XYZ file of C-alpha atoms in Angstrom:
385
model
C 59.637 41.253 102.669
C 56.877 43.951 102.184
C 55.402 43.566 105.925
C 59.110 43.714 106.997
C 59.731 46.946 105.208
C 56.425 48.469 106.675
C 58.218 48.888 109.542
C 60.609 51.460 108.259
C 56.915 53.408 107.719
C 55.810 52.350 111.227
C 59.283 54.115 112.784
C 59.400 57.149 110.532
C 55.827 58.082 110.502
C 53.596 56.099 113.003
C 55.962 56.360 115.983
C 58.367 59.288 115.601
C 55.675 61.525 113.963
C 52.334 60.497 115.380
C 52.960 59.344 119.113
C 53.434 63.321 119.845
C 49.715 63.747 119.384
C 49.023 61.620 122.192
C 51.399 62.862 124.525
C 50.361 66.436 123.597
C 47.634 67.017 125.712
C 49.762 65.732 129.002
C 52.672 67.680 128.164
C 51.116 71.182 127.117
C 49.255 70.358 130.948
C 52.150 69.875 132.430
C 54.695 72.546 130.759
C 52.299 75.233 130.403
C 52.174 75.419 126.589
C 50.023 77.443 124.024
C 48.591 75.727 121.271
C 50.871 77.680 119.091
C 53.855 76.066 120.940
C 52.522 72.537 121.036
C 51.945 72.777 117.493
C 55.938 74.049 116.878
C 57.090 70.733 117.918
C 55.697 69.263 115.210
C 56.472 72.217 112.816
C 60.057 71.173 113.964
C 59.672 67.830 113.455
C 58.428 68.599 109.785
C 61.418 70.957 109.287
C 63.935 68.049 110.055
C 61.761 65.592 107.381
C 62.536 68.790 105.167
C 66.152 68.702 105.402
C 66.268 65.099 105.461
C 64.589 64.596 101.840
C 66.638 67.023 101.163
C 69.463 65.336 101.872
C 68.550 62.041 100.935
C 69.195 62.015 97.032
C 72.552 62.952 97.823
C 73.611 60.209 100.494
C 71.830 57.688 98.106
C 74.813 58.214 95.713
C 77.039 57.274 98.711
C 75.114 54.670 100.144
C 72.298 51.983 99.218
C 68.766 52.456 100.005
C 69.286 49.777 102.602
C 71.689 51.551 104.746
C 69.722 54.891 104.956
C 66.556 52.720 105.897
C 67.995 50.892 108.960
C 70.797 53.703 109.752
C 67.886 56.223 109.879
C 65.727 54.068 112.115
C 68.446 53.843 114.656
C 69.233 57.405 114.731
C 64.777 58.111 115.018
C 65.004 55.521 117.985
C 68.217 57.650 119.866
C 66.343 60.787 119.228
C 62.763 59.469 120.406
C 64.684 58.255 123.693
C 66.578 61.731 124.078
C 62.862 63.445 124.102
C 62.102 61.898 127.298
C 65.123 63.644 129.205
C 64.194 67.325 128.650
C 61.472 69.352 129.487
C 62.750 72.616 127.966
C 60.709 73.708 125.347
C 63.881 74.507 123.100
C 65.800 71.082 123.927
C 62.713 69.356 122.774
C 62.585 71.212 119.608
C 65.852 70.598 118.548
C 64.898 66.579 119.553
C 62.330 66.780 116.984
C 63.904 68.508 114.361
C 66.588 65.365 114.482
C 64.312 62.824 114.686
C 62.443 64.752 111.633
C 65.559 64.309 109.857
C 66.099 60.855 110.615
C 62.824 59.653 109.865
C 62.930 61.140 106.133
C 66.122 59.011 105.461
C 63.726 56.008 106.577
C 60.579 56.822 104.559
C 62.332 57.746 101.511
C 64.669 54.695 101.350
C 61.513 52.692 102.048
C 59.673 53.724 99.630
C 62.222 53.315 97.004
C 62.879 49.671 98.081
C 59.117 48.986 97.809
C 59.029 50.241 94.201
C 61.831 48.331 93.621
C 59.894 45.291 95.371
C 56.912 45.968 92.968
C 58.573 45.782 90.115
C 59.231 42.009 90.513
C 55.841 41.499 91.149
C 54.286 44.074 89.132
C 50.472 42.447 88.942
C 50.620 43.487 93.000
C 52.390 46.875 92.848
C 50.015 48.636 94.166
C 49.410 46.387 96.962
C 53.339 46.037 97.949
C 53.124 49.789 98.226
C 50.022 50.327 100.068
C 51.601 47.866 102.516
C 54.773 49.571 103.045
C 52.574 53.131 103.621
C 50.206 50.656 105.809
C 53.233 49.907 107.849
C 52.260 53.448 109.407
C 49.011 51.604 111.033
C 51.028 49.393 112.967
C 53.062 52.322 114.682
C 49.489 54.518 115.512
C 47.759 51.188 116.992
C 51.313 50.596 119.232
C 50.939 54.171 120.070
C 47.409 53.936 121.148
C 47.901 50.763 122.959
C 50.875 51.881 125.306
C 50.633 55.971 125.496
C 47.575 56.444 126.999
C 48.445 53.246 129.571
C 51.714 54.775 130.001
C 50.280 58.133 131.084
C 47.695 56.823 133.268
C 50.376 54.689 135.136
C 53.054 57.142 135.612
C 50.320 60.399 136.118
C 51.376 60.756 139.953
C 55.073 60.855 139.029
C 56.813 64.632 138.104
C 56.660 64.793 133.946
C 55.558 61.406 134.000
C 54.867 61.480 130.366
C 58.567 61.135 129.910
C 57.976 57.178 130.265
C 55.968 57.169 126.906
C 58.831 58.771 125.288
C 61.293 55.882 126.200
C 58.724 52.932 125.552
C 58.397 54.498 121.735
C 62.059 54.840 121.522
C 62.254 50.816 122.840
C 59.745 49.979 119.773
C 61.206 52.067 117.353
C 64.490 50.022 118.277
C 62.699 46.509 117.985
C 61.431 47.450 114.507
C 65.064 48.676 113.384
C 66.278 45.299 114.488
C 63.363 43.552 112.234
C 64.428 46.149 109.184
C 68.294 44.990 108.801
C 67.173 41.899 107.162
C 65.140 43.567 104.274
C 67.997 46.195 103.710
C 70.515 43.522 103.292
C 68.655 41.344 101.325
C 67.310 43.836 98.811
C 70.867 45.591 98.710
C 72.266 42.505 96.886
C 69.365 42.785 94.116
C 70.061 44.098 90.964
C 68.877 47.772 89.834
C 65.684 47.062 87.946
C 65.660 47.536 84.225
C 64.780 50.769 82.513
C 61.251 50.685 80.963
C 60.006 54.170 79.958
C 57.957 54.543 77.550
C 59.062 55.532 74.006
C 59.412 59.318 73.931
C 58.813 59.472 77.749
C 61.009 61.249 80.093
C 64.330 59.813 81.334
C 64.849 61.708 84.267
C 62.558 63.995 86.892
C 61.541 67.465 85.968
C 60.025 69.110 88.283
C 57.560 70.760 85.757
C 56.311 67.818 84.447
C 54.851 66.927 87.818
C 54.051 70.461 89.112
C 50.112 70.142 89.581
C 50.901 66.879 91.770
C 53.746 68.517 93.710
C 51.153 71.403 94.777
C 48.315 68.975 95.301
C 50.989 67.204 97.599
C 51.994 70.214 99.028
C 48.550 70.966 100.365
C 48.257 67.363 101.616
C 50.897 68.138 103.815
C 49.225 71.461 105.258
C 46.096 69.829 105.680
C 46.490 66.254 106.792
C 49.290 67.203 109.606
C 46.841 69.693 111.719
C 44.734 66.572 112.059
C 47.226 64.130 113.689
C 48.648 66.917 115.645
C 45.536 68.495 117.594
C 42.716 65.908 117.306
C 43.264 64.025 120.072
C 43.235 66.977 121.787
C 40.456 68.714 120.308
C 38.664 65.033 121.241
C 39.517 65.524 125.047
C 38.664 69.380 124.961
C 35.010 67.779 123.951
C 34.719 65.751 126.949
C 35.421 62.465 124.958
C 36.982 60.031 127.968
C 40.871 58.685 127.282
C 39.481 55.233 127.025
C 37.602 56.554 123.884
C 40.301 58.152 122.749
C 42.088 55.108 122.963
C 39.734 53.368 121.073
C 39.429 56.023 118.322
C 43.272 56.128 117.283
C 43.335 52.488 117.487
C 40.666 52.322 115.093
C 42.253 54.722 113.109
C 45.599 52.892 113.051
C 43.843 49.712 111.769
C 42.184 51.491 108.823
C 45.417 52.512 107.712
C 46.653 48.960 107.889
C 43.574 47.689 105.925
C 43.831 50.932 103.362
C 46.597 48.857 101.009
C 43.904 46.254 99.988
C 41.292 49.122 99.976
C 43.260 51.686 97.521
C 45.592 49.239 95.383
C 43.202 49.167 92.320
C 43.083 52.773 92.008
C 46.805 53.443 92.450
C 47.676 50.491 89.652
C 44.858 51.546 87.323
C 45.588 55.336 86.841
C 48.967 56.898 85.829
C 47.512 60.643 86.113
C 46.927 62.753 89.400
C 43.207 61.441 89.762
C 44.127 59.177 92.436
C 46.012 61.773 94.462
C 42.715 64.035 93.897
C 39.996 61.592 95.209
C 42.165 60.638 98.312
C 42.613 64.155 98.943
C 39.093 65.353 98.829
C 37.664 62.532 100.969
C 40.664 63.211 103.327
C 38.937 66.826 103.424
C 35.819 65.358 104.469
C 37.025 63.123 107.242
C 38.975 66.127 109.018
C 35.959 68.530 108.906
C 33.648 65.901 110.875
C 34.994 66.461 114.118
C 35.007 70.089 113.498
C 31.282 69.916 113.073
C 30.033 67.666 116.093
C 31.529 65.448 118.836
C 28.685 63.204 118.483
C 30.579 59.838 119.081
C 29.696 58.149 115.680
C 30.302 60.973 113.323
C 33.818 60.924 115.697
C 34.347 57.274 114.918
C 33.698 57.407 111.237
C 36.164 60.224 110.680
C 39.101 58.557 112.192
C 38.263 55.322 110.194
C 37.812 57.498 107.058
C 41.044 59.188 107.901
C 42.703 56.397 108.328
C 41.893 54.382 105.388
C 42.957 57.310 103.106
C 46.109 59.426 104.642
C 48.757 56.898 103.911
C 47.303 55.486 100.539
C 47.600 59.761 99.659
C 51.442 59.077 99.870
C 51.669 55.689 98.065
C 49.573 57.665 95.171
C 52.555 59.870 94.513
C 55.212 56.664 94.616
C 52.885 55.051 92.070
C 52.406 58.308 90.139
C 56.247 58.608 89.650
C 56.559 54.639 89.406
C 53.966 54.433 86.425
C 55.873 57.764 84.484
C 59.656 57.701 85.106
C 62.437 54.928 84.530
C 63.788 53.210 87.576
C 66.898 55.530 87.615
C 64.764 58.426 88.264
C 62.464 57.317 91.104
C 64.730 58.123 93.373
C 64.643 61.654 92.617
C 60.913 61.647 92.010
C 60.055 60.243 95.417
C 62.596 62.516 97.443
C 60.962 65.817 95.074
C 57.613 64.572 96.862
C 59.120 63.892 100.012
C 60.168 67.315 100.094
C 57.303 69.170 99.034
C 55.360 66.756 101.507
C 57.520 68.110 104.488
C 57.246 71.864 103.360
C 53.696 71.689 103.817
C 53.823 70.075 107.324
C 56.076 72.710 108.694
C 53.277 75.123 107.630
C 50.238 73.219 109.167
C 50.666 72.681 112.747
C 51.904 75.776 113.334
C 48.873 77.875 111.735
C 46.522 75.447 113.019
C 47.446 75.765 116.875
C 47.706 80.040 115.782
C 43.860 79.528 114.724
C 43.285 77.736 117.615
C 44.395 79.922 119.911
C 42.127 82.574 118.854
C 37.756 82.291 118.722
C 36.617 79.089 117.321
C 39.686 76.899 119.195
C 40.840 73.914 117.344
C 37.512 73.406 115.609
C 38.270 76.204 113.492
C 41.994 75.055 112.927
C 40.653 71.749 111.147
C 38.294 73.774 109.090
C 41.481 75.394 107.625
C 42.915 71.816 107.293
C 39.974 70.452 105.277
C 40.278 73.403 103.106
C 43.829 73.133 102.281
C 42.879 69.293 101.099
C 40.063 70.421 99.221
C 42.350 72.841 97.503
C 44.887 70.234 96.609
C 42.531 67.658 95.256
C 41.612 70.614 92.686
C 45.214 70.903 91.776
C 46.053 67.437 91.506
C 43.258 66.497 89.072
C 45.123 68.564 86.754
C 48.321 66.420 86.875
C 48.130 64.466 83.397
C 50.501 61.149 82.771
C 53.794 61.543 80.917
């Protein structure tokens, strides 16, 4: 069930969000974009994600999380396909925004269902959460295998990058078909009984989680610059297309493995320590390719980044699950998703603006690493409730 649910994360982040990083160099060269405009495409996607995160709690009152899971995945598939039919920047910005709205519905609903699954198997709750978010790696690996090959296969055709959008849309549609099963099965489960600690909070309050929310906002600012521009940086440093495919695929494999690596950390701590630890490690991963283009260091950067970044997301769901009763989980997960999206709105455009100036993309990644380290300093102050 957790593996099937993980395809929701594969759609919402692994494909809908991160496949664009592989397409960016080809689209930028073909359409004459600046780095600022190229980054704005992921900013639009993050803005849509922000809107979707705000809408999700209201939609959950009338529709179950299972309906939002497969319905959002279906919409994401449609918007991904439509992105292959246009070359106008404004139209593509709208498509990226709409895909972001749909992916937020999928991500929040899937995270809520994964948390509920963890209540059935409490000894493995950290692993089950990690498996769900680690599904993003499936989408990353699939993108790494398909997009570079398709870009090369259709390079001679006008706007040959469009075929990659259509292939990714087809992959999203296949994942959506699989998601119908866990959505229907889990919709028949009773809600988990509230088990809040005596004297503990019964509802989500933003002030209770202010340091965790601040640290997670800066995670959104920092990580997205890497996922948007790292492929462009590697290509600008002269690394071959084959090597980039290997790098991106290894990053995705590390994401899949991360669920096992950090499960104990997520189960053991009820405070902001997991979020702070993972933010700090992610900053190290991001700054490495900005310092050197030496291939072993580049690979180490991708492996460390992949092994950490989706576990940061899982750590916030674990924080909510540890400190709130099940009736407040949807509000808590939606709040963390909202600030995550807000950070992602800022990140790509700022990094793109920095990259258009002296120092290029390398200096932009230094900014991203700094944001993550500041986020770690804030997150460590988050106390268990």
